[in-house]
PDB file of N, CA, C and O in Angstrom:
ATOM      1  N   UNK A1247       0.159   0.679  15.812  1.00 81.00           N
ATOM      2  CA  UNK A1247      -1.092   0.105  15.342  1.00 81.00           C
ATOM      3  C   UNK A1247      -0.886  -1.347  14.925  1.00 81.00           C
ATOM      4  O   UNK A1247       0.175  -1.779  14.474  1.00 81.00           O
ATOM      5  N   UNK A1248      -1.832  -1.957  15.087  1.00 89.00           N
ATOM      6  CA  UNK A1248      -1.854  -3.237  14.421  1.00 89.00           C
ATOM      7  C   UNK A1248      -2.912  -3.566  12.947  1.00 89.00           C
ATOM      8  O   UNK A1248      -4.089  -3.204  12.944  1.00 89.00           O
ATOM      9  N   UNK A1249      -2.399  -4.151  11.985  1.00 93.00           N
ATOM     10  CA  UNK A1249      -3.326  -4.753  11.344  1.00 93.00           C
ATOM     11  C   UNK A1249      -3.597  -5.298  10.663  1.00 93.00           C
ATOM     12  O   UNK A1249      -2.592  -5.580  10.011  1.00 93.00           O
ATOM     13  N   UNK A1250      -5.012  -6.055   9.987  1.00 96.00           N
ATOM     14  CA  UNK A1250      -4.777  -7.566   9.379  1.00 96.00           C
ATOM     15  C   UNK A1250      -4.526  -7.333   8.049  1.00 96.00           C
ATOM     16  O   UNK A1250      -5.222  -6.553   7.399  1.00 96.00           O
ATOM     17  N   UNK A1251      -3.670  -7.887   7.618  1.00 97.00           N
ATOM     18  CA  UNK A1251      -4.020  -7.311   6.029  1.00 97.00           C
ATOM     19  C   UNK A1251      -4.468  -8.921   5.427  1.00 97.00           C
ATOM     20  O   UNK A1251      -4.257 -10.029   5.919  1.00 97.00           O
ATOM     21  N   UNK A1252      -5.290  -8.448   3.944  1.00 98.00           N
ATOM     22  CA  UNK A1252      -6.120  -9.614   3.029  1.00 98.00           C
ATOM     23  C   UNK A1252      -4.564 -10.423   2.297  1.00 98.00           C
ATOM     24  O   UNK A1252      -3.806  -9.455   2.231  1.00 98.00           O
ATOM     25  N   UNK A1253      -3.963 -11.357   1.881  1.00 97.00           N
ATOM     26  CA  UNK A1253      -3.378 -11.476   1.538  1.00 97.00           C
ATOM     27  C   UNK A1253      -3.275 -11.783  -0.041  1.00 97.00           C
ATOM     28  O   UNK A1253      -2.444 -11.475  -0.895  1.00 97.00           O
ATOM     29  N   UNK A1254      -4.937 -12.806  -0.072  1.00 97.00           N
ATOM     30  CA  UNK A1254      -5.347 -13.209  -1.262  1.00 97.00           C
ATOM     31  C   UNK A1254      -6.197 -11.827  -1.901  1.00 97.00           C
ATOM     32  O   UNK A1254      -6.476 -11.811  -3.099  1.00 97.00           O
ATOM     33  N   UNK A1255      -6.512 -10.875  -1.151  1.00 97.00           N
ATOM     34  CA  UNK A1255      -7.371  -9.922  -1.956  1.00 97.00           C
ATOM     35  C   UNK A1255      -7.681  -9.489  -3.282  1.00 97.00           C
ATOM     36  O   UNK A1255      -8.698  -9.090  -3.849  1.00 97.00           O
ATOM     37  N   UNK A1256      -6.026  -9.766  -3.722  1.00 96.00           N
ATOM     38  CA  UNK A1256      -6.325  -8.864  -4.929  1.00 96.00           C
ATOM     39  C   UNK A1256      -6.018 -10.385  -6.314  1.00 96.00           C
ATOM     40  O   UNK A1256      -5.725 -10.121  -7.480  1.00 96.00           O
ATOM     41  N   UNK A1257      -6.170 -11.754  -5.823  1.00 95.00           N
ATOM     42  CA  UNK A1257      -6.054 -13.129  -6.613  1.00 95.00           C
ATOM     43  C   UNK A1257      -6.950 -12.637  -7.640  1.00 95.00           C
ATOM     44  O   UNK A1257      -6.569 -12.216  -8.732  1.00 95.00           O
ATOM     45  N   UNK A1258      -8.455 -12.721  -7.159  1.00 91.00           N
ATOM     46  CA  UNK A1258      -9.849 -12.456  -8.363  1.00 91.00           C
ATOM     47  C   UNK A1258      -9.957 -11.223  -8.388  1.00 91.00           C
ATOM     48  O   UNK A1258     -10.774 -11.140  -9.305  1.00 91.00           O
ATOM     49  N   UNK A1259      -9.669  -9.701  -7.945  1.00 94.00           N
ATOM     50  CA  UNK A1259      -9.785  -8.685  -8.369  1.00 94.00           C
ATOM     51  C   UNK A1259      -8.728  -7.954  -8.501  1.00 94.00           C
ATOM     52  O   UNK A1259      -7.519  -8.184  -8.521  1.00 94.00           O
ATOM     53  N   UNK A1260      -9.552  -6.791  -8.610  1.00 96.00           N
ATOM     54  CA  UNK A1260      -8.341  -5.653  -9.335  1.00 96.00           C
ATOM     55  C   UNK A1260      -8.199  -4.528  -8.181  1.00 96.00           C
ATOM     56  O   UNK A1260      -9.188  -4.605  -7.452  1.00 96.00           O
ATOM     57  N   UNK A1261      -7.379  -3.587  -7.794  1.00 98.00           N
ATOM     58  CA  UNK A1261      -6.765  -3.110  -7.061  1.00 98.00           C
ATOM     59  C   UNK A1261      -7.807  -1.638  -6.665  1.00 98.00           C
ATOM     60  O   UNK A1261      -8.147  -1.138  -7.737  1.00 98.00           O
ATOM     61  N   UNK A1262      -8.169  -1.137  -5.913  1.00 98.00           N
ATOM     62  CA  UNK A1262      -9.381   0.172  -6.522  1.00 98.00           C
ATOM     63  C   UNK A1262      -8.474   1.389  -5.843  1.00 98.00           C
ATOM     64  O   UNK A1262      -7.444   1.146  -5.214  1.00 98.00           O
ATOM     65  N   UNK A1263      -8.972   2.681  -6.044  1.00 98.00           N
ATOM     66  CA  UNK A1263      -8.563   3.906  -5.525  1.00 98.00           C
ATOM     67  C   UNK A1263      -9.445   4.115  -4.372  1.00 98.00           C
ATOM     68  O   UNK A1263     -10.659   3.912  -4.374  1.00 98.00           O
ATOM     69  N   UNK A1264      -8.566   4.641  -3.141  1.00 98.00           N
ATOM     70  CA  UNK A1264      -8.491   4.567  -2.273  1.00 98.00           C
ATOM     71  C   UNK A1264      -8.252   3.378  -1.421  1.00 98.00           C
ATOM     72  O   UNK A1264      -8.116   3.591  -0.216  1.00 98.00           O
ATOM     73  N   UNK A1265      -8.181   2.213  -1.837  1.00 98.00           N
ATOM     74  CA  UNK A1265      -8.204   1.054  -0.500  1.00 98.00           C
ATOM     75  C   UNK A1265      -6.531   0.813  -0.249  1.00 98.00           C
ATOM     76  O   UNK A1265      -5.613   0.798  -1.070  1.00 98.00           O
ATOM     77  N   UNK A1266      -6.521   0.603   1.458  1.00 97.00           N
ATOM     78  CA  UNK A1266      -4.845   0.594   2.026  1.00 97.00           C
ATOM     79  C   UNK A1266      -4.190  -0.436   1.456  1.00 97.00           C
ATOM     80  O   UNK A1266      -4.749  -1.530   1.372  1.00 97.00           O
ATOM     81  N   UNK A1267      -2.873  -0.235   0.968  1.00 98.00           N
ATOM     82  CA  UNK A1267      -2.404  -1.865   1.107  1.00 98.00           C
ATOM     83  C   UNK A1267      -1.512  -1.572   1.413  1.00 98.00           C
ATOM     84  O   UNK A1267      -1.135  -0.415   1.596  1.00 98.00           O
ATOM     85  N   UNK A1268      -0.586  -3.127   1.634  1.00 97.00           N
ATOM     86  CA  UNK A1268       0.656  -3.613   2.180  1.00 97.00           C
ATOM     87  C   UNK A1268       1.438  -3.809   0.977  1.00 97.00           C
ATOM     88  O   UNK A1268       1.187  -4.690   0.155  1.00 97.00           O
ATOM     89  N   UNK A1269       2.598  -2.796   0.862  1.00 98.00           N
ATOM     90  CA  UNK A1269       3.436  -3.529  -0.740  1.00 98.00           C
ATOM     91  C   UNK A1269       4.683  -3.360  -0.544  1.00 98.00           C
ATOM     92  O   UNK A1269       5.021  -2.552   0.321  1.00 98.00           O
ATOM     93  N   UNK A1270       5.707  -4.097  -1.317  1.00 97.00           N
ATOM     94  CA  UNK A1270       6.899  -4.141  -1.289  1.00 97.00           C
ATOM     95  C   UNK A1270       7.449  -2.816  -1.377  1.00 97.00           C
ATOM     96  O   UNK A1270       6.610  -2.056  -1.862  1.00 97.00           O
ATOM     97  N   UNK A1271       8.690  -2.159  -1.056  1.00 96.00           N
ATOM     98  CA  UNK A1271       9.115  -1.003  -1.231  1.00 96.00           C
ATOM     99  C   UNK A1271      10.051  -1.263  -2.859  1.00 96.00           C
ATOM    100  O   UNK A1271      10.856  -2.151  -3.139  1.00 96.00           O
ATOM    101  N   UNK A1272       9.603  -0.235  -3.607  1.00 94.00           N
ATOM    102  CA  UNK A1272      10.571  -0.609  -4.999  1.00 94.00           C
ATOM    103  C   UNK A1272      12.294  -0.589  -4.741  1.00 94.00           C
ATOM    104  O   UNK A1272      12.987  -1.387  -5.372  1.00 94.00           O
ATOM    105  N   UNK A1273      12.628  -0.073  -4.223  1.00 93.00           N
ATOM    106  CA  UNK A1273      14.129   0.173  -3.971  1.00 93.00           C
ATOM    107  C   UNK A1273      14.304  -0.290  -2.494  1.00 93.00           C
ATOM    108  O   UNK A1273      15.358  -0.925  -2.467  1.00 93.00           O
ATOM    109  N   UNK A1274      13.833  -0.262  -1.453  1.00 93.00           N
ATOM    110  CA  UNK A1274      14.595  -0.613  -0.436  1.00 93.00           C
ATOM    111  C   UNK A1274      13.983  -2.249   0.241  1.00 93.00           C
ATOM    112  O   UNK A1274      13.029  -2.655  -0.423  1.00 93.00           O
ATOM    113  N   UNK A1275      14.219  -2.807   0.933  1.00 95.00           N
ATOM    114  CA  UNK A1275      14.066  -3.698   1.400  1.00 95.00           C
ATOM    115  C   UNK A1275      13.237  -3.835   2.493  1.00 95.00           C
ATOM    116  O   UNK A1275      13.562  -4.435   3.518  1.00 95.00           O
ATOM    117  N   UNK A1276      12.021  -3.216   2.279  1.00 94.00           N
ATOM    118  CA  UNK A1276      10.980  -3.055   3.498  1.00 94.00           C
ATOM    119  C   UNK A1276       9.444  -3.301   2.967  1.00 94.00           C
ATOM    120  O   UNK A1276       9.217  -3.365   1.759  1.00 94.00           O
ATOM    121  N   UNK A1277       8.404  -3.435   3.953  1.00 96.00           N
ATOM    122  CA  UNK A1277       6.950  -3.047   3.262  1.00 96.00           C
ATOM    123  C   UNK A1277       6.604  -1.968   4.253  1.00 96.00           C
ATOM    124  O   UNK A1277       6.967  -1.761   5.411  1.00 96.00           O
ATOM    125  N   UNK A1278       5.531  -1.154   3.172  1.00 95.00           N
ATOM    126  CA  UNK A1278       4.975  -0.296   3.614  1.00 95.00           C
ATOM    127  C   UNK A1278       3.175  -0.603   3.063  1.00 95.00           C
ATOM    128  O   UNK A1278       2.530  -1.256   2.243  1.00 95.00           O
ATOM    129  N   UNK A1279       3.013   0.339   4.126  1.00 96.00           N
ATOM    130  CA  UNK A1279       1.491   0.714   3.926  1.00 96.00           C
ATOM    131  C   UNK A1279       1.245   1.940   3.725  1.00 96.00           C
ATOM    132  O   UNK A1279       1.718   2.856   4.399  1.00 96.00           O
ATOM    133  N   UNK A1280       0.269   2.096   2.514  1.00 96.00           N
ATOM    134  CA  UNK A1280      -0.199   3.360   1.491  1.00 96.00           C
ATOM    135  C   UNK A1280      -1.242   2.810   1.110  1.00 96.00           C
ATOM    136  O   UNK A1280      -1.629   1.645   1.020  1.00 96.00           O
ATOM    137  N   UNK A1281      -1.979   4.586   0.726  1.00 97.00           N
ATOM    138  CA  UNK A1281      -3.441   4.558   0.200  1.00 97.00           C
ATOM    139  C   UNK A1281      -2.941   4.319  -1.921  1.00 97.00           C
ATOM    140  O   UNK A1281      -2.041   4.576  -2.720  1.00 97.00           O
ATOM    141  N   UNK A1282      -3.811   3.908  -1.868  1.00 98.00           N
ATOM    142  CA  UNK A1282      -3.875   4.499  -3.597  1.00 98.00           C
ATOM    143  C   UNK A1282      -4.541   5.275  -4.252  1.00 98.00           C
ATOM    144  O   UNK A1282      -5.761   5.167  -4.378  1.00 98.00           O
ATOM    145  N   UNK A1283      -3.847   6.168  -4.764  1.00 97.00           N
ATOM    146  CA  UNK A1283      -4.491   7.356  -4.994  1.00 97.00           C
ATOM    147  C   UNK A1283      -4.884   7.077  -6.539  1.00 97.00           C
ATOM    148  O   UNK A1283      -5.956   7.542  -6.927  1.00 97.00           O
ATOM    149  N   UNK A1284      -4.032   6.300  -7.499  1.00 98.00           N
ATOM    150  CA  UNK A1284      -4.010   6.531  -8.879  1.00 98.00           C
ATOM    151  C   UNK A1284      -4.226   5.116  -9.380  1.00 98.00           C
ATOM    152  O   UNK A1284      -4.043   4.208  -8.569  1.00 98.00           O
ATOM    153  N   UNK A1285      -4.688   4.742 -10.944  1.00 98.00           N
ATOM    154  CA  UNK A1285      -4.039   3.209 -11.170  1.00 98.00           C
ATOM    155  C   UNK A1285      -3.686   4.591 -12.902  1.00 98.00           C
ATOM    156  O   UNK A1285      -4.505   5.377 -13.379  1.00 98.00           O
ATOM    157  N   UNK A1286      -2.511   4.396 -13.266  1.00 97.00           N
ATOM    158  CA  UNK A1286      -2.189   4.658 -14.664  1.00 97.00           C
ATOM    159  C   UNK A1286      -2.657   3.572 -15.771  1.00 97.00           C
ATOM    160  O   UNK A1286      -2.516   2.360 -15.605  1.00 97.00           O
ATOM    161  N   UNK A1287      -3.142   4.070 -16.746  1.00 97.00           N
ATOM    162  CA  UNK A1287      -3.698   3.158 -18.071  1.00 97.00           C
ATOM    163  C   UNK A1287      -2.892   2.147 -18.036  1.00 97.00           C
ATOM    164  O   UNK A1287      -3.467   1.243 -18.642  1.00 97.00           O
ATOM    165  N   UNK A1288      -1.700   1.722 -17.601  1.00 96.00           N
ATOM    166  CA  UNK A1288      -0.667   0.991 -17.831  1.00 96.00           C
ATOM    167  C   UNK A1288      -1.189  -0.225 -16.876  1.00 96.00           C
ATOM    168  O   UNK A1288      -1.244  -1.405 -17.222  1.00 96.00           O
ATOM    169  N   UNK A1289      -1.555   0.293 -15.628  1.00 95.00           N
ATOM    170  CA  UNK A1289      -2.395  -0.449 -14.740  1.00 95.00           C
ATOM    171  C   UNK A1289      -0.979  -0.498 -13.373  1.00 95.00           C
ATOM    172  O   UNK A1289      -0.948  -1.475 -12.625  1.00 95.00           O
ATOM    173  N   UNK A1290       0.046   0.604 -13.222  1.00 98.00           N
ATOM    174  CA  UNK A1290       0.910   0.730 -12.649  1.00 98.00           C
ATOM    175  C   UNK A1290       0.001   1.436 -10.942  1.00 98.00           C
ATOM    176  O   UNK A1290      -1.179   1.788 -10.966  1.00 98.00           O
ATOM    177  N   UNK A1291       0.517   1.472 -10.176  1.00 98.00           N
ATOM    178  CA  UNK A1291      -0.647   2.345  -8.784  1.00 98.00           C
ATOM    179  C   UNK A1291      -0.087   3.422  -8.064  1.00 98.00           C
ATOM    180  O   UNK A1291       0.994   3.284  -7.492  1.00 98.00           O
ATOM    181  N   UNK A1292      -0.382   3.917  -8.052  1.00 98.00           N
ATOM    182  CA  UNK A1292       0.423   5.583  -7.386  1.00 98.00           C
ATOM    183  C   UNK A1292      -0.229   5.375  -6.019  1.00 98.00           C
ATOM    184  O   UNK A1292      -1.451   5.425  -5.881  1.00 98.00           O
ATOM    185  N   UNK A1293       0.710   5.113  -4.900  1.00 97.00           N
ATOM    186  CA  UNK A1293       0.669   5.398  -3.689  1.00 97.00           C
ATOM    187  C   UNK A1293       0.702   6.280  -2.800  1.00 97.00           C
ATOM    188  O   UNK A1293       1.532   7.005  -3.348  1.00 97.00           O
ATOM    189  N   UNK A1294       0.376   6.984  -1.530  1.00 97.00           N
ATOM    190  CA  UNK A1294       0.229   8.105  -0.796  1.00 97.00           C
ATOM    191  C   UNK A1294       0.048   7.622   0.286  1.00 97.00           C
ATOM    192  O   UNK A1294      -0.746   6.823   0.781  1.00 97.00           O
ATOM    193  N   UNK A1295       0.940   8.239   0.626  1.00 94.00           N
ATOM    194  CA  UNK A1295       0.649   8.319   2.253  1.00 94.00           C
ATOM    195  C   UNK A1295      -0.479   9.319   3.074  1.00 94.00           C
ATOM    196  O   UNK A1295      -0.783  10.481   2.801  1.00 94.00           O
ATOM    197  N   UNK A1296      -0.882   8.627   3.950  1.00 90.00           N
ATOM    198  CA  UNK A1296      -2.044   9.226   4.933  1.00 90.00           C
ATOM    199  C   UNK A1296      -1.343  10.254   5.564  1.00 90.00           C
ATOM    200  O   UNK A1296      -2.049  11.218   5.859  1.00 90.00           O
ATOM    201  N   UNK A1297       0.142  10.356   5.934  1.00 88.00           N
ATOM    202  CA  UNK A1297       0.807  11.006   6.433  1.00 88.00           C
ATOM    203  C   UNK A1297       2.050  11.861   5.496  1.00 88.00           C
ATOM    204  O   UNK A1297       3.238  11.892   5.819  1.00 88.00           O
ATOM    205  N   UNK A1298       1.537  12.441   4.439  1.00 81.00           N
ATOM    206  CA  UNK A1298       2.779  13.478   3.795  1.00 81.00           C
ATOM    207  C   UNK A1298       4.168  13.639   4.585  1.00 81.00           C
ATOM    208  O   UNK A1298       5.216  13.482   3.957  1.00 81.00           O
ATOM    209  N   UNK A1299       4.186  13.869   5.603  1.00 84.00           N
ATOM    210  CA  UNK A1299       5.185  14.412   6.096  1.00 84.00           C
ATOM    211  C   UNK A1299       6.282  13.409   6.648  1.00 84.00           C
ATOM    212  O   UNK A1299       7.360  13.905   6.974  1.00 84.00           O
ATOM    213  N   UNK A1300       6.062  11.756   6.807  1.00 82.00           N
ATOM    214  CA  UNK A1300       6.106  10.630   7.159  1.00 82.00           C
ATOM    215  C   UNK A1300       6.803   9.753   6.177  1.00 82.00           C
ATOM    216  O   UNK A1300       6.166   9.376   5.193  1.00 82.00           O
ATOM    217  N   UNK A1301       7.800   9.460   6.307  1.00 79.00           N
ATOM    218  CA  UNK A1301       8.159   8.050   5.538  1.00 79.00           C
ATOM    219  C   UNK A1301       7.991   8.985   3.591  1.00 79.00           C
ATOM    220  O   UNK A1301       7.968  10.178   3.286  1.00 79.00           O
ATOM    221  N   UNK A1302       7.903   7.561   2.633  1.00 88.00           N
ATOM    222  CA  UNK A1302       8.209   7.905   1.316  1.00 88.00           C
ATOM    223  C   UNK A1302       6.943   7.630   0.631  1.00 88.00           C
ATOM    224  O   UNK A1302       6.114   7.123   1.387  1.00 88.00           O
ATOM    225  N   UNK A1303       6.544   7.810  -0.567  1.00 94.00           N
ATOM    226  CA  UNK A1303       5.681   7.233  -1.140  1.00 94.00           C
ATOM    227  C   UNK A1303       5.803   7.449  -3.135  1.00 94.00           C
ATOM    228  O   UNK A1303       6.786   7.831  -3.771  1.00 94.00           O
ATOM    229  N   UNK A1304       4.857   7.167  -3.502  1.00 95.00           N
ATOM    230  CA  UNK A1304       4.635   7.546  -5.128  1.00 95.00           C
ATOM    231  C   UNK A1304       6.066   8.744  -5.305  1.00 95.00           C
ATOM    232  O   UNK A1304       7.186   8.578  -5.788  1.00 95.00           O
ATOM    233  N   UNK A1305       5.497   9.789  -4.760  1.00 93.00           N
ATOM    234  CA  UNK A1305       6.005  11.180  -4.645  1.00 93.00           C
ATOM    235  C   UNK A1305       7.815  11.308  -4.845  1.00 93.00           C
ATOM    236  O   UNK A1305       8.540  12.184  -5.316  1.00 93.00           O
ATOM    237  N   UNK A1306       8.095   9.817  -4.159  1.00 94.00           N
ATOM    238  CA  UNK A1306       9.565  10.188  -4.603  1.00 94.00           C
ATOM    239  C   UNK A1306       9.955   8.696  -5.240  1.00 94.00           C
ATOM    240  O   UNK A1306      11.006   8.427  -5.821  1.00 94.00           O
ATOM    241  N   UNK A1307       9.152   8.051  -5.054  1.00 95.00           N
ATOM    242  CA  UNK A1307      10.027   6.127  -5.942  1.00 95.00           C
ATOM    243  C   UNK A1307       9.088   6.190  -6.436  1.00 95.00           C
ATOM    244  O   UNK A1307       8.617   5.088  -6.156  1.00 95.00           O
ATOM    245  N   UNK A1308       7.933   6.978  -7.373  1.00 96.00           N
ATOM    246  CA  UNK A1308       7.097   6.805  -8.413  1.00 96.00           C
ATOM    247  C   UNK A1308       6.203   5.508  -8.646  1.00 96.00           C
ATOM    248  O   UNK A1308       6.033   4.875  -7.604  1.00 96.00           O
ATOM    249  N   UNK A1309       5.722   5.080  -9.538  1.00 97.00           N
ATOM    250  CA  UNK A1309       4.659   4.086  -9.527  1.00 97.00           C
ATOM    251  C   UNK A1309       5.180   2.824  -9.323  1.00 97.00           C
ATOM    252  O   UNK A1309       6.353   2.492  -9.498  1.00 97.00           O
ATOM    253  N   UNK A1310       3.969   1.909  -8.826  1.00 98.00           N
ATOM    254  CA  UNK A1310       4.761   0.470  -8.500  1.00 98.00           C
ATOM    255  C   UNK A1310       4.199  -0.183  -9.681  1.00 98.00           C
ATOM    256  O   UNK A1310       3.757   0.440 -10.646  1.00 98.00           O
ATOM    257  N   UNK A1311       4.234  -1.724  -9.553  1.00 97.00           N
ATOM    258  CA  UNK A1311       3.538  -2.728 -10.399  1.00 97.00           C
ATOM    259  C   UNK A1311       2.762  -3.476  -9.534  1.00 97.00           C
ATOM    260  O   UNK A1311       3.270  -3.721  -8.440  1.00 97.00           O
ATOM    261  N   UNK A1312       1.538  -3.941  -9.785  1.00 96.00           N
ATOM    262  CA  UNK A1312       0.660  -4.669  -8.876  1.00 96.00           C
ATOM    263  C   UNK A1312       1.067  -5.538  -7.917  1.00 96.00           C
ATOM    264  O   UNK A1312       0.905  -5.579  -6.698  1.00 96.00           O
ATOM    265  N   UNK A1313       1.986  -6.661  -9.203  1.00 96.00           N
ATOM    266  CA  UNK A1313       3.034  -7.436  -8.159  1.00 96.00           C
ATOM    267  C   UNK A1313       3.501  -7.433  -6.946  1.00 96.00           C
ATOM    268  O   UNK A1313       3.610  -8.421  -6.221  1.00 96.00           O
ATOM    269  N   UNK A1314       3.845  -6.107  -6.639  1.00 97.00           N
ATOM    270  CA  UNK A1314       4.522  -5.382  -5.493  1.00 97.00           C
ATOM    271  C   UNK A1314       3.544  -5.660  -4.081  1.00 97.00           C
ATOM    272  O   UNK A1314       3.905  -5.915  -2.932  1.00 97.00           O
ATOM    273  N   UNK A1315       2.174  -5.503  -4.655  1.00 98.00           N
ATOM    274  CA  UNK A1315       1.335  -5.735  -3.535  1.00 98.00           C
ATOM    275  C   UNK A1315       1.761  -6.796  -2.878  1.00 98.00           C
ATOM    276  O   UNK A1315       2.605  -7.502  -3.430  1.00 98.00           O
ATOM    277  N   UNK A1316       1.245  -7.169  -1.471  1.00 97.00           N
ATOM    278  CA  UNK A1316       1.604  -7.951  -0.467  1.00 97.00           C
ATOM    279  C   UNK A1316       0.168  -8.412  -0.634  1.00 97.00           C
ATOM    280  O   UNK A1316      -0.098  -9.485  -1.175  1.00 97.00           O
ATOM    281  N   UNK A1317      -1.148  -7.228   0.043  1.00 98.00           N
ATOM    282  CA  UNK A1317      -2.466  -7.636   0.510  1.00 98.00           C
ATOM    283  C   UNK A1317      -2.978  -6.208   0.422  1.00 98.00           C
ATOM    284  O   UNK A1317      -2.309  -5.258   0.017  1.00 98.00           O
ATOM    285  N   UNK A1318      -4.439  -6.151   0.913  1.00 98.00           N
ATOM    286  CA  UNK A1318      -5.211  -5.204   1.265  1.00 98.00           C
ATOM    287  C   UNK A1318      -5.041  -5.008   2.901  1.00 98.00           C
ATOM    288  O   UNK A1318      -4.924  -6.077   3.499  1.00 98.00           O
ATOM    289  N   UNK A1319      -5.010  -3.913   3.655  1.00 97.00           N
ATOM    290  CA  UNK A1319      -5.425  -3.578   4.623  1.00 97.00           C
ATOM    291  C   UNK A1319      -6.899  -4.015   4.862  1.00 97.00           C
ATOM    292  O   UNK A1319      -7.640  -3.484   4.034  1.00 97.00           O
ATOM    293  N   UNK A1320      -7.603  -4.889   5.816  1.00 96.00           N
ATOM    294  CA  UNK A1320      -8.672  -5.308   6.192  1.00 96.00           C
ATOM    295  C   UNK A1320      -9.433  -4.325   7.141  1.00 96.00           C
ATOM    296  O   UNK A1320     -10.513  -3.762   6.968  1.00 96.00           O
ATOM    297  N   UNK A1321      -8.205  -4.262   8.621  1.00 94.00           N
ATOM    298  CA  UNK A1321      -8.524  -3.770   9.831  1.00 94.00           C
ATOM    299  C   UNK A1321      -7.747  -3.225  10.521  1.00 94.00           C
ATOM    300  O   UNK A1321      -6.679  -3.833  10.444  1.00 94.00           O
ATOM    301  N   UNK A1322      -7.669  -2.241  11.293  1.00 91.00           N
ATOM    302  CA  UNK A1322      -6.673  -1.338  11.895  1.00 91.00           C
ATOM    303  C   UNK A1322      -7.122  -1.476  13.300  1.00 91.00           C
ATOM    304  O   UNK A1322      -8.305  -1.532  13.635  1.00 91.00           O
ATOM    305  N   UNK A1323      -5.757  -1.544  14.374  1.00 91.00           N
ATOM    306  CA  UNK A1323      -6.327  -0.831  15.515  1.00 91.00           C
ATOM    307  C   UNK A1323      -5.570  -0.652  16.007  1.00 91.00           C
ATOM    308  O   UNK A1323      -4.535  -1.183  15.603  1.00 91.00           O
ATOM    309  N   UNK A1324      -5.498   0.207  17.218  1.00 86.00           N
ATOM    310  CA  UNK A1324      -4.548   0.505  17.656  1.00 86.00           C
ATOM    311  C   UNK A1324      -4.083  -0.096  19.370  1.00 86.00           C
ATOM    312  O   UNK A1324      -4.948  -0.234  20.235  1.00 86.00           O
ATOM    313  N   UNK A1325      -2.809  -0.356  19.590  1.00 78.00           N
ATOM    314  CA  UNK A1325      -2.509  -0.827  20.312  1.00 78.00           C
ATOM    315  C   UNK A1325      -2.210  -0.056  21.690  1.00 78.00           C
ATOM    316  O   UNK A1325      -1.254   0.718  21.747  1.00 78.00           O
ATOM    317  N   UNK A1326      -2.956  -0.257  22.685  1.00 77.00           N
ATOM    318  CA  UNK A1326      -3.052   0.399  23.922  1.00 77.00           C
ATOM    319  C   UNK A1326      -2.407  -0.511  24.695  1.00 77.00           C
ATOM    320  O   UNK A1326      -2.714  -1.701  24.771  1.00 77.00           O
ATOM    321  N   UNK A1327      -0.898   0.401  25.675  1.00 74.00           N
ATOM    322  CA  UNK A1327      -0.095  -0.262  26.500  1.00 74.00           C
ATOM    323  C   UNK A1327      -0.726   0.787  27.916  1.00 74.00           C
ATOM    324  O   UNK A1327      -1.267   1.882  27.759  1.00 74.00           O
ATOM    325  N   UNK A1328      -0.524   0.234  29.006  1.00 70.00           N
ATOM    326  CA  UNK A1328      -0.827   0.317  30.340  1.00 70.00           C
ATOM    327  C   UNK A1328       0.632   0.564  31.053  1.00 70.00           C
ATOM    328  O   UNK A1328       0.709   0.683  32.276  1.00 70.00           O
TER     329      UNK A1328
END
């Protein structure tokens, strides 16, 4: 798939439940894309994957810090080869 992510999205706002983003991985050296399922009073974001069975999320490296964000997911599509 391809897709655009917002980069400035979250400059003037705040982060909501459910919208995709792009965020740093806390421990490893990668980004991923996850839904948000949670924000804790702390204002920390519990991530999920669309795909449980796929890759890592909240579930095992626990909450991030906003910081971590990259962007919002804008647009998705998918890439058709011939």
């Amino acid at each position: 798939d391809i897709v655009l992510i917002d980069t400035k999205a979250y400059l003037h706002s705040t982060p909501q439940i459910g919208e995709i983003v792009l965020a740093r991985h806390p421990y490893k050296d990668l980004s991923i894309i996850k839904r948000i399922t949670d924000i804790t009073p702390e204002g920390r974001l519990n991530l999920s994957s669309d795909n449980p069975h796929v890759g890592s999320d909240s579930r095992q490296f626990g909450t991030i810090s906003r910081q971590r964000l990259i962007g919002k997911v804008t647009c998705r599509s998918t890439l058709i080869t011939q």
